[in-house]
Coordinates of C-alpha atoms in Angstrom, one line a residue:
M1 CA 7.5 9.7 -9.9
S2 CA 3.6 9.3 -9.6
L3 CA 1.5 6.4 -10.6
D4 CA -1.1 9.0 -11.5
N5 CA 1.0 10.3 -14.4
P6 CA 0.2 8.3 -17.5
K7 CA 3.4 9.3 -19.1
T8 CA 5.7 7.6 -16.7
T9 CA 7.4 4.4 -17.8
I10 CA 6.4 2.7 -14.5
N11 CA 2.8 3.6 -15.1
K12 CA 3.1 2.1 -18.7
I13 CA 4.3 -1.1 -17.2
V14 CA 1.5 -1.3 -14.7
D15 CA -1.0 -0.7 -17.5
I16 CA 0.2 -3.2 -20.0
K17 CA 1.7 -6.0 -18.0
D18 CA -1.3 -8.1 -17.5
S19 CA -1.9 -8.3 -21.3
L20 CA 1.7 -9.6 -21.9
P21 CA 2.8 -13.3 -22.1
K22 CA 3.8 -15.0 -18.9
K23 CA 7.7 -14.3 -19.1
Q24 CA 7.2 -10.8 -20.1
R25 CA 4.8 -10.3 -17.1
Q26 CA 7.5 -11.9 -14.9
L27 CA 10.0 -9.3 -16.2
C28 CA 7.6 -6.4 -15.6
D29 CA 7.0 -7.7 -12.0
Y30 CA 10.7 -7.7 -11.5
I31 CA 11.2 -4.1 -12.8
L32 CA 8.3 -2.8 -10.7
K33 CA 9.8 -4.2 -7.6
N34 CA 13.4 -3.2 -8.4
F35 CA 13.0 -0.1 -10.6
Q36 CA 15.3 2.1 -8.4
S37 CA 18.3 -0.1 -9.4
I38 CA 17.4 -0.7 -13.0
G39 CA 19.4 2.3 -14.1
L40 CA 22.7 0.7 -12.9
I41 CA 22.5 -2.8 -14.7
T42 CA 22.9 -4.2 -18.2
V43 CA 20.5 -6.1 -20.3
K44 CA 22.3 -9.4 -19.3
E45 CA 22.1 -8.6 -15.6
L46 CA 18.4 -7.7 -15.9
S47 CA 17.8 -10.9 -17.8
D48 CA 19.6 -13.0 -15.3
N49 CA 18.1 -11.2 -12.2
A50 CA 14.5 -11.6 -13.7
K51 CA 15.2 -15.2 -14.8
V52 CA 14.1 -14.6 -18.3
G53 CA 15.8 -14.7 -21.7
I54 CA 17.4 -11.6 -23.3
S55 CA 14.9 -12.0 -26.1
T56 CA 12.0 -11.6 -23.6
V57 CA 13.7 -8.4 -22.3
M58 CA 13.8 -7.0 -25.9
R59 CA 10.3 -7.9 -26.7
T60 CA 9.0 -6.2 -23.5
I61 CA 11.1 -3.1 -24.3
N62 CA 9.5 -3.0 -27.7
A63 CA 6.0 -3.5 -26.2
L64 CA 6.7 -0.4 -23.9
G65 CA 7.5 1.7 -27.0
Y66 CA 11.4 1.7 -26.7
E67 CA 13.8 0.8 -29.4
N68 CA 16.6 -0.1 -27.1
F69 CA 17.3 -0.9 -23.4
N70 CA 19.4 2.2 -22.8
D71 CA 16.5 4.6 -23.4
L72 CA 14.2 2.5 -21.1
R73 CA 16.9 2.4 -18.4
K74 CA 17.4 6.1 -18.7
D75 CA 13.8 7.0 -18.3
I76 CA 13.4 4.6 -15.3
Y77 CA 16.4 6.1 -13.8
D78 CA 15.3 9.6 -14.2
E79 CA 11.9 8.8 -12.8
S80 CA 13.4 7.2 -9.8
L81 CA 15.7 10.1 -8.9
P82 CA 13.1 12.1 -6.8
T83 CA 12.4 9.3 -4.5
D84 CA 16.1 8.5 -4.1
S85 CA 17.2 12.1 -3.5
V86 CA 14.7 12.6 -0.7
W87 CA 16.2 10.0 1.5
T88 CA 19.9 10.9 1.6
L89 CA 20.1 9.7 5.2
K90 CA 19.2 6.0 4.2
K91 CA 22.7 4.7 4.8
S92 CA 23.1 6.4 8.1
I93 CA 20.0 4.6 9.3
T94 CA 20.8 1.1 7.9
E95 CA 24.5 0.9 8.0
I96 CA 25.4 1.9 11.6
Q97 CA 28.3 0.0 12.7
K98 CA 27.5 -2.6 15.3
E99 CA 29.9 -2.3 18.2
G100 CA 30.8 -5.6 20.0
G101 CA 29.1 -8.0 17.5
K102 CA 25.6 -8.3 16.4
A103 CA 23.2 -5.7 17.9
P104 CA 20.4 -6.8 20.1
T105 CA 17.2 -7.8 18.4
L106 CA 15.2 -4.9 19.9
V107 CA 17.8 -2.4 18.5
Q108 CA 17.8 -4.0 15.1
V109 CA 14.0 -4.1 14.8
W110 CA 13.8 -0.5 16.1
K111 CA 16.2 0.8 13.5
E112 CA 14.7 -1.1 10.7
S113 CA 11.3 0.2 11.6
V114 CA 12.5 3.8 11.6
H115 CA 14.2 3.1 8.1
L116 CA 10.9 1.7 6.7
L117 CA 8.8 4.7 8.0
N118 CA 11.3 7.2 6.6
K119 CA 11.4 5.3 3.2
S120 CA 7.7 5.1 2.9
L121 CA 7.0 8.8 3.5
D122 CA 7.5 10.2 0.0
S123 CA 5.8 12.8 -2.2
Q124 CA 3.7 10.1 -4.0
L125 CA 2.3 8.8 -0.7
M126 CA 1.5 12.2 0.6
E127 CA -0.2 13.2 -2.7
N128 CA -2.4 9.9 -2.7
F129 CA -3.1 10.3 1.0
E130 CA -5.0 13.4 0.2
I131 CA -6.9 11.7 -2.6
V132 CA -7.9 8.9 -0.3
I133 CA -9.1 11.3 2.4
G134 CA -11.3 13.0 -0.2
I135 CA -12.8 9.6 -1.3
I136 CA -13.5 8.5 2.2
E137 CA -15.2 11.8 3.0
K138 CA -17.7 11.3 0.2
A139 CA -18.4 7.6 0.7
S140 CA -21.6 6.4 2.2
Y141 CA -19.9 3.4 3.7
I142 CA -16.2 2.2 4.2
N143 CA -15.8 -1.5 3.7
I144 CA -12.4 -2.9 5.0
L145 CA -10.7 -6.1 3.9
G146 CA -7.4 -7.8 4.9
T147 CA -6.2 -11.4 5.1
R148 CA -3.4 -13.3 6.7
P149 CA -1.2 -11.1 8.8
Y150 CA -2.9 -8.0 7.5
K151 CA -6.2 -9.0 8.7
A152 CA -4.8 -7.5 12.0
T153 CA -4.2 -4.1 10.4
A154 CA -7.7 -4.2 8.8
L155 CA -9.2 -4.7 12.3
Y156 CA -7.1 -2.0 13.8
F157 CA -8.3 0.5 11.2
E158 CA -11.8 -0.5 12.0
Q159 CA -11.3 -0.3 15.8
L160 CA -9.7 3.2 15.6
L161 CA -12.1 4.7 13.1
G162 CA -15.1 3.1 14.6
E163 CA -14.6 5.1 17.9
F164 CA -16.3 8.1 16.1
Y165 CA -17.2 7.0 12.6
S166 CA -20.1 4.6 12.3
K167 CA -20.3 4.1 8.5
I168 CA -17.8 1.2 8.5
R169 CA -18.1 -2.4 7.8
Q170 CA -15.5 -5.2 8.4
L171 CA -15.2 -7.9 5.6
S172 CA -12.2 -9.6 7.0
N173 CA -14.0 -11.9 9.4
D174 CA -16.2 -13.7 7.0
T175 CA -14.2 -14.0 3.8
E176 CA -16.1 -17.2 2.9
V177 CA -19.0 -15.0 2.1
I178 CA -17.0 -12.1 0.7
Y179 CA -18.8 -12.1 -2.6
D180 CA -22.2 -12.0 -0.9
R181 CA -21.1 -8.9 0.9
I182 CA -19.7 -7.1 -2.0
L183 CA -22.8 -7.8 -4.2
Q184 CA -24.7 -5.8 -1.5
F185 CA -22.5 -2.7 -1.9
E186 CA -24.2 0.5 -2.9
K187 CA -22.6 2.6 -5.6
D188 CA -21.1 5.2 -3.3
E189 CA -19.5 2.6 -1.0
I190 CA -15.8 2.1 -1.1
L191 CA -13.6 -0.8 -0.4
V192 CA -10.2 -0.4 1.5
V193 CA -8.0 -3.4 0.9
F194 CA -4.7 -4.4 2.6
A195 CA -3.0 -6.5 0.1
F196 CA 0.7 -7.5 0.6
E197 CA 2.8 -10.1 -1.0
P198 CA 2.0 -13.0 -1.3
Y199 CA -1.3 -11.9 -2.6
T200 CA -4.3 -14.3 -2.3
N201 CA -6.7 -15.2 -5.0
R202 CA -9.7 -14.4 -2.9
I203 CA -8.4 -10.8 -2.3
I204 CA -7.8 -10.3 -6.0
E205 CA -11.1 -11.7 -7.1
A206 CA -13.0 -9.7 -4.4
V207 CA -11.4 -6.4 -5.6
K208 CA -12.2 -7.4 -9.3
L209 CA -15.9 -7.9 -8.4
A210 CA -16.1 -4.6 -6.5
H211 CA -14.4 -2.8 -9.4
E212 CA -16.9 -4.4 -11.9
L213 CA -19.8 -3.1 -9.8
G214 CA -18.3 0.4 -10.0
N215 CA -17.2 0.8 -6.4
K216 CA -13.9 2.7 -5.8
I217 CA -11.0 0.7 -4.4
I218 CA -8.4 2.2 -2.0
L219 CA -5.4 -0.1 -1.9
I220 CA -2.8 -0.3 0.8
T221 CA 0.1 -2.4 -0.5
D222 CA 3.8 -3.0 -0.6
Y223 CA 4.8 -3.2 -4.4
I224 CA 3.5 -1.4 -7.4
S225 CA 3.6 -4.9 -9.0
C226 CA 0.6 -5.8 -6.9
P227 CA -2.0 -7.5 -9.2
I228 CA -4.7 -5.3 -7.7
I229 CA -3.2 -2.0 -8.5
S230 CA -4.8 -1.7 -11.9
Y231 CA -8.3 -1.9 -10.2
A232 CA -7.5 0.6 -7.5
F233 CA -8.7 4.3 -7.8
A234 CA -6.0 5.3 -5.2
T235 CA -3.0 3.4 -3.9
L236 CA -1.0 4.0 -0.7
K237 CA 2.3 2.1 -1.0
V238 CA 4.5 1.5 2.1
E239 CA 7.9 0.0 2.3
V240 CA 8.4 -3.5 3.6
S241 CA 11.7 -5.0 4.7
K242 CA 13.5 -8.1 3.3
E243 CA 15.2 -8.5 6.6
Q244 CA 12.3 -8.6 9.0
F245 CA 8.5 -8.7 9.1
S246 CA 7.0 -5.3 10.0
V247 CA 3.7 -3.6 9.9
V248 CA 5.0 -0.4 11.5
P249 CA 4.5 1.7 8.3
T250 CA 1.0 0.4 7.7
I251 CA 0.1 1.1 11.4
A252 CA 1.5 4.7 11.0
L253 CA -0.5 5.2 7.8
I254 CA -3.7 3.9 9.4
E255 CA -3.3 6.3 12.4
A256 CA -2.6 9.1 10.2
L257 CA -5.8 8.3 8.0
V258 CA -7.9 8.1 11.2
I259 CA -6.6 11.4 12.7
E260 CA -7.2 13.3 9.4
I261 CA -10.7 11.8 9.0
G262 CA -11.4 13.0 12.6
K263 CA -9.9 16.4 11.9
R264 CA -12.2 16.8 8.8
S265 CA -15.2 16.0 10.9
S266 CA -13.8 17.4 14.2
E267 CA -17.0 18.7 15.8
E268 CA -19.1 15.4 15.3
S269 CA -16.0 13.2 16.1
I270 CA -15.3 14.9 19.4
K271 CA -19.0 14.8 20.4
K272 CA -19.1 11.0 19.8
L273 CA -15.8 10.4 21.6
K274 CA -16.9 12.5 24.6
R275 CA -20.2 10.5 24.7
L276 CA -18.2 7.3 24.6
E277 CA -16.0 8.3 27.3
K278 CA -18.9 9.4 29.5
T279 CA -20.7 6.0 28.9
L280 CA -17.5 4.0 29.7
R281 CA -17.0 6.0 32.9
E282 CA -20.7 5.4 34.0
K283 CA -20.3 1.6 33.3
N284 CA -17.0 1.5 35.2
E285 CA -15.2 0.3 32.1
I286 CA -12.4 2.8 32.4
F287 CA -10.5 4.4 35.4
F288 CA -8.3 7.4 35.8
Y289 CA -6.0 7.8 38.8

């Protein structure tokens, strides 16, 4: 399943949900977050789980161009199969028997992180990764924005990339003047946004403004129900856990982006890194034993 394919049911939901009434939007958000299990439930179960009436379900189905729930369910199920079939080892990662009671915290966190990494790495992420690299290569400036816990990931991206890439601007430190900064964007500048649930109004409005000005948005997020996704030129979606907070997939994605950008400009990147290392040695900032 690919968000870039306009024929997919999931993409239809993303496209029309913001124009629907509140309850229908609520249902759409539920489907987008849980689409891999929709093929196994009834209309009544969908209605109960999404906390909307059956009539809302039927109106939404019709808005998507379907006459009945079975057709919708079948299409969503078919679209979700590639993602499911890739990760046949999912249960072996998440359902290891715990001998002697509950496993130590370190073991649980480690296993869940591995699970999230494996689940995040699908064909859609790989395809969109290449698109994002292409956008970054052509950009005159990379602007980075993240809030709440994900401000840290935005700063990490800047720190790594900034070692050899100078055309980068961090917006996460002064969100009070975020609109001022965005209004100064040139046309070929891009905005990289870290937006994870719960999404803040400031992030949403900032992205809308950049989009209105014609700047390309690269979105790194957790759910395809993210309200920013319709404004993004390219989306990199990573898995999140309901069991524990983790930024491991996001960190892995950042490191992959930085390494690939460095590879694409290897000669200049290596030259800058060598110059930095030489300067740090001369200033006694780093030591090797």
